[in-house]
Tab-separated table of C-alpha atoms and ligand atoms in Angstrom:
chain	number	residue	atom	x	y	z
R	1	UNK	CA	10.996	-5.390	25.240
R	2	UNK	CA	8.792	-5.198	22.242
R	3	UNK	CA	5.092	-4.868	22.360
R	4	UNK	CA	3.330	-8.267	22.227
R	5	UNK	CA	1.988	-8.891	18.562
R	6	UNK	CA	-0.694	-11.593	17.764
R	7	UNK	CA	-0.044	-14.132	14.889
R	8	UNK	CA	-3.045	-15.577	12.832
R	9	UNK	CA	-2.414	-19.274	12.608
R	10	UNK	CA	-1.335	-19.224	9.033
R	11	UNK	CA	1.098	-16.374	10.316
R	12	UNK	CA	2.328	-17.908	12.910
R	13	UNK	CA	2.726	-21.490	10.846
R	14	UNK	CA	4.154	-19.286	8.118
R	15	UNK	CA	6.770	-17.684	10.878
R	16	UNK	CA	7.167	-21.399	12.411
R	17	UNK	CA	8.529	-23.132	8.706
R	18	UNK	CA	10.511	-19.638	7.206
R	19	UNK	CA	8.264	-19.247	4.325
R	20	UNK	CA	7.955	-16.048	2.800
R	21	UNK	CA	5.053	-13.636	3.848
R	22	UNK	CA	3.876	-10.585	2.348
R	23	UNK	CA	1.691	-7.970	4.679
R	24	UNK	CA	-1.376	-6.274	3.661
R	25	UNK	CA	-2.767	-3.559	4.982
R	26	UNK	CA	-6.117	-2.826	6.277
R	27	UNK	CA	-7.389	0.821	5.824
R	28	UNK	CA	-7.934	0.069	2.294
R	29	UNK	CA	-10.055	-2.259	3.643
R	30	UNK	CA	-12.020	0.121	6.211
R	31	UNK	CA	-11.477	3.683	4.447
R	32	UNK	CA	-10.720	2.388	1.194
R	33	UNK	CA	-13.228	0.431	-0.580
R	34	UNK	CA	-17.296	0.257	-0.069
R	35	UNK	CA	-18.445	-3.037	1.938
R	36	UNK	CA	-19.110	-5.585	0.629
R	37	UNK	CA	-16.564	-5.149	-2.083
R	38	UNK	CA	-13.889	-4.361	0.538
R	39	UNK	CA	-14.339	-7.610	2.306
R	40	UNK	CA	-14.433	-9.753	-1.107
R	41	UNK	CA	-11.179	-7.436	-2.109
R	42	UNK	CA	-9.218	-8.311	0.920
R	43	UNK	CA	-10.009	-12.248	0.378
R	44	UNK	CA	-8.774	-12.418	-2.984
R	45	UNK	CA	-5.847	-10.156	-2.840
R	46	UNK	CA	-4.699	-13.363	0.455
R	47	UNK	CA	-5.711	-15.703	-2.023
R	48	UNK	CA	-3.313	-14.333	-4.750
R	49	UNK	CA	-0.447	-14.113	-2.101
R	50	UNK	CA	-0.907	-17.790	-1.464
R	51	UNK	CA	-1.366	-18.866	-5.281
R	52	UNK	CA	1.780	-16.881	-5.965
R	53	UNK	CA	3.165	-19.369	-3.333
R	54	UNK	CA	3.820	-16.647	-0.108
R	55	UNK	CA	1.342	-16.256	2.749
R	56	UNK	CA	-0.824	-13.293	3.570
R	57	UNK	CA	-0.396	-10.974	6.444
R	58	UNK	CA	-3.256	-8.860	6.808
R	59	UNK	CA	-2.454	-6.066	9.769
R	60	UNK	CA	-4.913	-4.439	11.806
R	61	UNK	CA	-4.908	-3.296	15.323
R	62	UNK	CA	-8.026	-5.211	17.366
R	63	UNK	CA	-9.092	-4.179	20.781
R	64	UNK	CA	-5.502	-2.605	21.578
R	65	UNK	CA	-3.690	-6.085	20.198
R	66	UNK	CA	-1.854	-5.168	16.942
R	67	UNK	CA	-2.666	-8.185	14.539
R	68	UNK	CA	-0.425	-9.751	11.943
R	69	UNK	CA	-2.564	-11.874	9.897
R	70	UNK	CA	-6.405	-11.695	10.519
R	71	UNK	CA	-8.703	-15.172	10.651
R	72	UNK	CA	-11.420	-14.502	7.981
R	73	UNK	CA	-13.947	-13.869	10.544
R	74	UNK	CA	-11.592	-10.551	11.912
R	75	UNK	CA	-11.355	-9.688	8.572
R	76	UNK	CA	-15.327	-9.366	7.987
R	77	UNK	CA	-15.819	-7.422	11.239
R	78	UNK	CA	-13.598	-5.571	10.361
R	79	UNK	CA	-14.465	-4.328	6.747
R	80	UNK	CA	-18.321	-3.540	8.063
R	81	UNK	CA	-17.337	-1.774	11.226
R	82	UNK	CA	-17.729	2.172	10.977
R	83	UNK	CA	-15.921	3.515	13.959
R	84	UNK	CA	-12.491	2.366	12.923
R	85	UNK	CA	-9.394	4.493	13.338
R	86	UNK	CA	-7.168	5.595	10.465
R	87	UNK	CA	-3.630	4.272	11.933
R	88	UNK	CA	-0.499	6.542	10.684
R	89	UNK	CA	2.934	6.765	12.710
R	90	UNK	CA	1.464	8.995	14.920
R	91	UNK	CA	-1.197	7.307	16.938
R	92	UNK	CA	-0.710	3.862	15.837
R	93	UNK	CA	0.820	3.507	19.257
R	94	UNK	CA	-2.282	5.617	20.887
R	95	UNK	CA	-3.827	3.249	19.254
R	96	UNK	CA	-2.615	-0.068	21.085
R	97	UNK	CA	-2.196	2.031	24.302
R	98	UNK	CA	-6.027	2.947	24.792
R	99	UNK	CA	-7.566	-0.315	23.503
R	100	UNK	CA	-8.915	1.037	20.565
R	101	UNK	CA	-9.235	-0.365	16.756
R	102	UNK	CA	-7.678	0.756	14.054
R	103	UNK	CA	-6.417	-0.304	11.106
R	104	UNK	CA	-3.414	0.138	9.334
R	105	UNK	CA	-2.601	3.174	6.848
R	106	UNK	CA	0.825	2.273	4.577
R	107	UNK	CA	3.273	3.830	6.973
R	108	UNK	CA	2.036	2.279	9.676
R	109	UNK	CA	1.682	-1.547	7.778
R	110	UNK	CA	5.132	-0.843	7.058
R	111	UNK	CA	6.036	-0.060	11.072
R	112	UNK	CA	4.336	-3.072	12.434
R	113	UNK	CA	5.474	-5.547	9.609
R	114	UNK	CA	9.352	-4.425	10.517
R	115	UNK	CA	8.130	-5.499	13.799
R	116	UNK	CA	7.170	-9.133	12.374
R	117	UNK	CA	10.151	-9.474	10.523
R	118	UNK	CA	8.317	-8.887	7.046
R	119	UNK	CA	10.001	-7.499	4.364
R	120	UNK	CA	7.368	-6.821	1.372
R	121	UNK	CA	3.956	-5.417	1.515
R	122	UNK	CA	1.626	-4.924	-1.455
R	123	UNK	CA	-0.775	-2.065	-1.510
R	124	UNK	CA	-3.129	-0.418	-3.902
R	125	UNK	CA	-1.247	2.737	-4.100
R	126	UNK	CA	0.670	4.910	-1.741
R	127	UNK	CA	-0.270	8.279	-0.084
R	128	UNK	CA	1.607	11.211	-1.191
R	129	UNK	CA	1.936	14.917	-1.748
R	130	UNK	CA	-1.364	16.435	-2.344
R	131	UNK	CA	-2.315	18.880	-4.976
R	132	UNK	CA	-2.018	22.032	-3.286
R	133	UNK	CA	0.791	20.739	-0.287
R	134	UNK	CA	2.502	23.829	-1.193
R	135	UNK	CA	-0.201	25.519	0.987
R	136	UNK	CA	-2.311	22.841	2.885
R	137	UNK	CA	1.224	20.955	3.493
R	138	UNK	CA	-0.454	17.983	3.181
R	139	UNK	CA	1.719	15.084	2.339
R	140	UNK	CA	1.203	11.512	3.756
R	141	UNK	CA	3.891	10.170	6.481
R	142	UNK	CA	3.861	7.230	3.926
R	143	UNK	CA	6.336	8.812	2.641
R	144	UNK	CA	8.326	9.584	5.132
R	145	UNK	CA	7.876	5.858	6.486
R	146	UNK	CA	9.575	4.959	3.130
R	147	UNK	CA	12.356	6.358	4.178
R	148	UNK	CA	13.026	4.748	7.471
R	149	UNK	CA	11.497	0.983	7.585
R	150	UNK	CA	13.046	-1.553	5.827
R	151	UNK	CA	10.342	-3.149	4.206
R	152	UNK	CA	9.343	-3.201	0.150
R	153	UNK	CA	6.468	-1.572	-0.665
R	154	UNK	CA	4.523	-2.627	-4.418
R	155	UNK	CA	1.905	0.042	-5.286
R	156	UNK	CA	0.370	1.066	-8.681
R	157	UNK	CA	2.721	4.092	-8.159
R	158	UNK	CA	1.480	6.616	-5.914
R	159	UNK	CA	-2.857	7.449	-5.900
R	160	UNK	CA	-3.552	9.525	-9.068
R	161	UNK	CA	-5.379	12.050	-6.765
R	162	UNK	CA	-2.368	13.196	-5.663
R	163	UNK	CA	0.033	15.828	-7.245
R	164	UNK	CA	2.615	13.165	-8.826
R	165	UNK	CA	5.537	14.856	-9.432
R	166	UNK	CA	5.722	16.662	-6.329
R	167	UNK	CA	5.048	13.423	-4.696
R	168	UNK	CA	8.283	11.840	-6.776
R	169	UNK	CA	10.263	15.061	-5.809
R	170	UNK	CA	9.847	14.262	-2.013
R	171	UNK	CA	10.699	10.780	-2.582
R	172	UNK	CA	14.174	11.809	-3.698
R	173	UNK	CA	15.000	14.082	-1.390
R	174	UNK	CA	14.162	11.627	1.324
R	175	UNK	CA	16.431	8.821	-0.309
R	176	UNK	CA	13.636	6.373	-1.177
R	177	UNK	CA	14.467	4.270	-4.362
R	178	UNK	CA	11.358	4.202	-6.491
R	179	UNK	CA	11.674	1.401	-8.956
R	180	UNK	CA	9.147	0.639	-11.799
R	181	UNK	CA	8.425	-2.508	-13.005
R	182	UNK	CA	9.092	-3.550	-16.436
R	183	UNK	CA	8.517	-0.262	-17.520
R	184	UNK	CA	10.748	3.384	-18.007
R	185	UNK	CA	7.991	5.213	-17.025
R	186	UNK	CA	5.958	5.598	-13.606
R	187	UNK	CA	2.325	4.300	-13.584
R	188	UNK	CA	-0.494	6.452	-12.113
R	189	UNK	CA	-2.583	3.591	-9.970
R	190	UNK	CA	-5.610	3.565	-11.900
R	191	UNK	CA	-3.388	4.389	-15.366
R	192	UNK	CA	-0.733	2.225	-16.030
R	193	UNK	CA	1.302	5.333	-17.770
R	194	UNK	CA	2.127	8.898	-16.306
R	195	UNK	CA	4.085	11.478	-18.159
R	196	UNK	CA	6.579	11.136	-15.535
R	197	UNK	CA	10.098	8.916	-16.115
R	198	UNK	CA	10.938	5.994	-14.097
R	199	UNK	CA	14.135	7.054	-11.645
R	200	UNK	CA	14.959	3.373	-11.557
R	201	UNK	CA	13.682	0.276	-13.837
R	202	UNK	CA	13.536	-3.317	-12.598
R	203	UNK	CA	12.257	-6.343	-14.975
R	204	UNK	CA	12.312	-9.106	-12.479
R	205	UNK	CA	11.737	-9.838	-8.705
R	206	UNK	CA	14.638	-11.112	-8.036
R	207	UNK	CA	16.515	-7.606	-8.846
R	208	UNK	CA	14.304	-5.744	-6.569
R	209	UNK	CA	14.676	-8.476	-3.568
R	210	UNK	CA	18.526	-8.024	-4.091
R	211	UNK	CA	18.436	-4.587	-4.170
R	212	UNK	CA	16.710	-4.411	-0.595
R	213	UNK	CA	18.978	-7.153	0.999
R	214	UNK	CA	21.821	-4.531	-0.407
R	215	UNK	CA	20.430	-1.151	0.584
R	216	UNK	CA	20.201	-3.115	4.097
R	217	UNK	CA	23.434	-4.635	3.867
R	218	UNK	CA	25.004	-0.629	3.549
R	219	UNK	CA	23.735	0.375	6.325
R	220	UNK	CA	21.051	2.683	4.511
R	221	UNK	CA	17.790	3.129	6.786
R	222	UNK	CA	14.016	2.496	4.557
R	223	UNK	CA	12.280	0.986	2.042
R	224	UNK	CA	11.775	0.653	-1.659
R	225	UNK	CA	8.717	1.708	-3.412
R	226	UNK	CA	8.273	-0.507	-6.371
R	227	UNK	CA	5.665	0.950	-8.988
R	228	UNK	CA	3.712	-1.883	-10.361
R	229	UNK	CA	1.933	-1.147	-13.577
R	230	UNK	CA	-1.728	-2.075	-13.650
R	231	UNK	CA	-2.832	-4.664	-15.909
R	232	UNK	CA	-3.558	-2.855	-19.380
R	233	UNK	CA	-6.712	-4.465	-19.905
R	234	UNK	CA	-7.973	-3.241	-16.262
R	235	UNK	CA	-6.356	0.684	-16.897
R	236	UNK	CA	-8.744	3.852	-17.126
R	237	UNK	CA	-6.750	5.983	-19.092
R	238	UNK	CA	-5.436	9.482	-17.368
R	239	UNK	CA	-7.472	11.419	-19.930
R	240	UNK	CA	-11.263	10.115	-18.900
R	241	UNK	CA	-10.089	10.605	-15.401
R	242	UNK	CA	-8.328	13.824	-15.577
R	243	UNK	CA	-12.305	15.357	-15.086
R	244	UNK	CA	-13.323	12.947	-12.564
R	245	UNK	CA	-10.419	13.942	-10.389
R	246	UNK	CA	-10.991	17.342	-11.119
R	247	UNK	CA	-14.483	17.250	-9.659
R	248	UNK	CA	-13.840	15.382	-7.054
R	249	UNK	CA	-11.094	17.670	-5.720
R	250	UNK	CA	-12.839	20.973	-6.052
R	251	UNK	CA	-16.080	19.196	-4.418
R	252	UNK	CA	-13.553	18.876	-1.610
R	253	UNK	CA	-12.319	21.906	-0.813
R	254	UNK	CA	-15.745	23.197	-0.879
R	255	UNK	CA	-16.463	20.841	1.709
R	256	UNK	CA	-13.938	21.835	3.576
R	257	UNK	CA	-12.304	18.084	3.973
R	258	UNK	CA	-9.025	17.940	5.207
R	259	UNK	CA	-6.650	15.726	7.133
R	260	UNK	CA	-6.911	11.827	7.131
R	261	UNK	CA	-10.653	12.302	5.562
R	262	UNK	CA	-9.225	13.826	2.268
R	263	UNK	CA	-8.011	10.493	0.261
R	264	UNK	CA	-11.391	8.460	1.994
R	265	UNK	CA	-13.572	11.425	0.599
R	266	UNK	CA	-11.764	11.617	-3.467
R	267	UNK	CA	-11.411	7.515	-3.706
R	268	UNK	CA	-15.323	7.446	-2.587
R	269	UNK	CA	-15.926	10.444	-4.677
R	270	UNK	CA	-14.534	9.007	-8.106
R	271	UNK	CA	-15.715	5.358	-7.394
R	272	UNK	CA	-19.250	7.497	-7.579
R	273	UNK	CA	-18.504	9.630	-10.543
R	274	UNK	CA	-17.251	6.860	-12.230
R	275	UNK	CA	-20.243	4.554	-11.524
R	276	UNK	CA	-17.972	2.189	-9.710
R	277	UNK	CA	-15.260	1.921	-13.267
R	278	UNK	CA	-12.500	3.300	-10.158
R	279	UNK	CA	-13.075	0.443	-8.040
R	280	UNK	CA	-12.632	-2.326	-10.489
R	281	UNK	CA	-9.417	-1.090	-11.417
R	282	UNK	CA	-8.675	-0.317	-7.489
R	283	UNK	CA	-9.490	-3.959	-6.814
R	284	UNK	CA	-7.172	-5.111	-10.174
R	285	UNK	CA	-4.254	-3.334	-9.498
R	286	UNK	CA	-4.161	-4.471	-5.720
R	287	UNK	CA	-4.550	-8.112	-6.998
R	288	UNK	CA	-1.313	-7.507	-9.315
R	289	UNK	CA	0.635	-6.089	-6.486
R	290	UNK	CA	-0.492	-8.948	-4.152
R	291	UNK	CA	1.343	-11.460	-6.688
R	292	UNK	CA	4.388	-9.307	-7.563
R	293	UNK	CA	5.070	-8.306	-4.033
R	294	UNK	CA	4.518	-12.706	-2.890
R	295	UNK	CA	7.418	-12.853	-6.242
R	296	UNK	CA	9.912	-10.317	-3.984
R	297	UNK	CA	9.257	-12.366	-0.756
R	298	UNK	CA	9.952	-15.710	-2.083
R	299	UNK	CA	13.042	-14.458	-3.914
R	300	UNK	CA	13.951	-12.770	-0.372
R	301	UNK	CA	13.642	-15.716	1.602
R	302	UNK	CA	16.112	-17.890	-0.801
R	303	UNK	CA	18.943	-14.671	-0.527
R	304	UNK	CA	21.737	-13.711	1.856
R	305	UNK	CA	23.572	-10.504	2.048
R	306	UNK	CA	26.700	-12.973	0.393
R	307	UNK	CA	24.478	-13.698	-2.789
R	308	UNK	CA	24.159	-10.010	-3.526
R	309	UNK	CA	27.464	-8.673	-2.306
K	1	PSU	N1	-4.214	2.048	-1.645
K	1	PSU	C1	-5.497	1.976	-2.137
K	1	PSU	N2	-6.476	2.538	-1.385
K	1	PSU	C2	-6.241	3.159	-0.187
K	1	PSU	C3	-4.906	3.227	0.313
K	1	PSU	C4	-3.928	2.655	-0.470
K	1	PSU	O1	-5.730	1.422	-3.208
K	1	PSU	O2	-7.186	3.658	0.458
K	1	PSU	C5	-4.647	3.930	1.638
K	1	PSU	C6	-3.311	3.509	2.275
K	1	PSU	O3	-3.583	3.038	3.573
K	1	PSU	C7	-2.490	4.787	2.320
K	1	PSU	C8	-3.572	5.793	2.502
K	1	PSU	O4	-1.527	4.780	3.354
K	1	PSU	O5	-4.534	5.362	1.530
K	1	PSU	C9	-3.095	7.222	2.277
K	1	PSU	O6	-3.760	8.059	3.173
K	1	PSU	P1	-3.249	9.570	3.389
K	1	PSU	O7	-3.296	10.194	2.028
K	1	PSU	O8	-4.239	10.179	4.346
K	1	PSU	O9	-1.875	9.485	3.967
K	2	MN	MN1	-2.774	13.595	4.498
């Protein structure tokens, strides 16, 4: 028995013909990005899935009913709402069980798309090892989620708030390929370069859909993170935000913040500091993800393990 999952009707359609979906999540939506920008985010990152010929999967969990695909009216309470949950591996399933509404972190986007059968979800970027884990041990279950759901991820890297290469460093140790796109080196979300060298390199979608349907076909557990570049015209370069982070991270332990309110606090923090520069990028990269992740579903849905093997 599997816990009962509602479809939106382009979902369920989508599920209906075999076409390829891509999931989205939701607490970029809710914990993310200001309203209304959040709302007007989350509508054209679905519209880019369906240009790019895929359909959107927006996940959220409503009233206890865990969602796949939200109708546009969900989507809008949903992005004004203030009491919504944070959902992680560890009380997603709280979550459903008490009624409540949450909506969906990476990790747990990742658990209920596995669920639905989907195999690629585009992001903004992924949560990681924080600067200072060494002593606050904060580092997202995103990562660890990577490791054991089978489901592509396409970020802008990992969030450039983070500490990356201790973020990378867990990665490998848990086994989780991270592939950049067209590109040797890793992007830093808002920056399309880091100082940090690609593990793995893939120019086309087709390499990175193969490379799933193999990992799966050996028996290896998780994901793939693939590291999507932003657009160069929509970068800030690491150098103007080098400060902003800065600031925004010693403002923070000040305050004291900690837990699931840290990233909310530094991605609200620089889109301030920044006079709203952060989110434009935010909302760019996430649109470039949206397409390149539909690109990986489409070229999923046409491939068998015999194509690859
Ligand atoms: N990408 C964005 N903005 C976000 C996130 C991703 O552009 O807010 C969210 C994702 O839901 C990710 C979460 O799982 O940030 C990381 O939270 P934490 O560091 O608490 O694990
Ligand atoms: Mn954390």
């Amino acid at each position: 028995m599997t816990i009962p999952i509602h479809y939106s009707e382009e979902v369920a359609h989508a599920r209906a013909d075999g076409l390829p979906i891509v999931a989205l999540e939701s607490t970029i939506i809710t914990h993310g990005m200001p309203f209304p920008q959040n709302v007007a985010t989350a509508r054209l990152v679905e519209d880019d899935v369906r240009s790019a010929g895929a359909v959107p999967a927006t996940i959220a969990v409503i009233d206890g009913l865990l969602h796949v695909g939200l109708e546009p009216a969900q989507l809008d309470a949903l992005g004004q709402a203030n009491d919504v949950a944070k959902l992680s591996r560890a009380d997603m399933a709280a979550c459903i069980a008490t009624g409540g509404t949450g909506a969906t972190t990476v990790a747990a986007t990742m658990i209920a798309a596995n669920l639905a059968g989907i195999q690629v979800f585009a992001t903004g970027g992924i949560g990681g090892a924080h600067r200072g884990a060494e002593l606050s041990f904060d580092i997202s279950a995103d990562l660890q989620e990577l490791a054991q759901t089978p489901v592509t991820v396409v970020g802008a890297g990992a969030k450039a708030i983070l500490d990356l290469p201790k973020t990378f460093e867990v990665l490998e140790t848990l086994g989780v390929p991270v592939i950049a796109y067209g590109q040797d080196t890793l992007p830093a979300f808002w920056s399309a370069q880091s100082n940090l060298a690609a593990p793995l390199r893939m120019d086309s979608a087709v390499d990175i859909a193969r490379a799933q349907i193999t990992r799966s076909a050996m028996g290896l557990s998780g994901g793939q993170l693939i590291a999507n570049p932003i657009p160069q015209d929509d970068q800030i370069p690491a150098e103007v935000l080098a400060p902003i982070i800065a600031q925004a991270l010693s403002e923070a332990e000040a305050q004291n913040v900690s837990a699931k309110q840290v990233t909310p606090f530094l991605l609200g923090r620089i889109f301030e500091l920044t006079d709203g520069q952060s989110l434009t990028a935010n909302i760019a990269l996430v649109r470039n993800n949206a397409r390149l992740a539909a690109q990986i579903a489409i070229n999923m849905a046409k491939l068998t393990v015999q194509d690859v093997t």
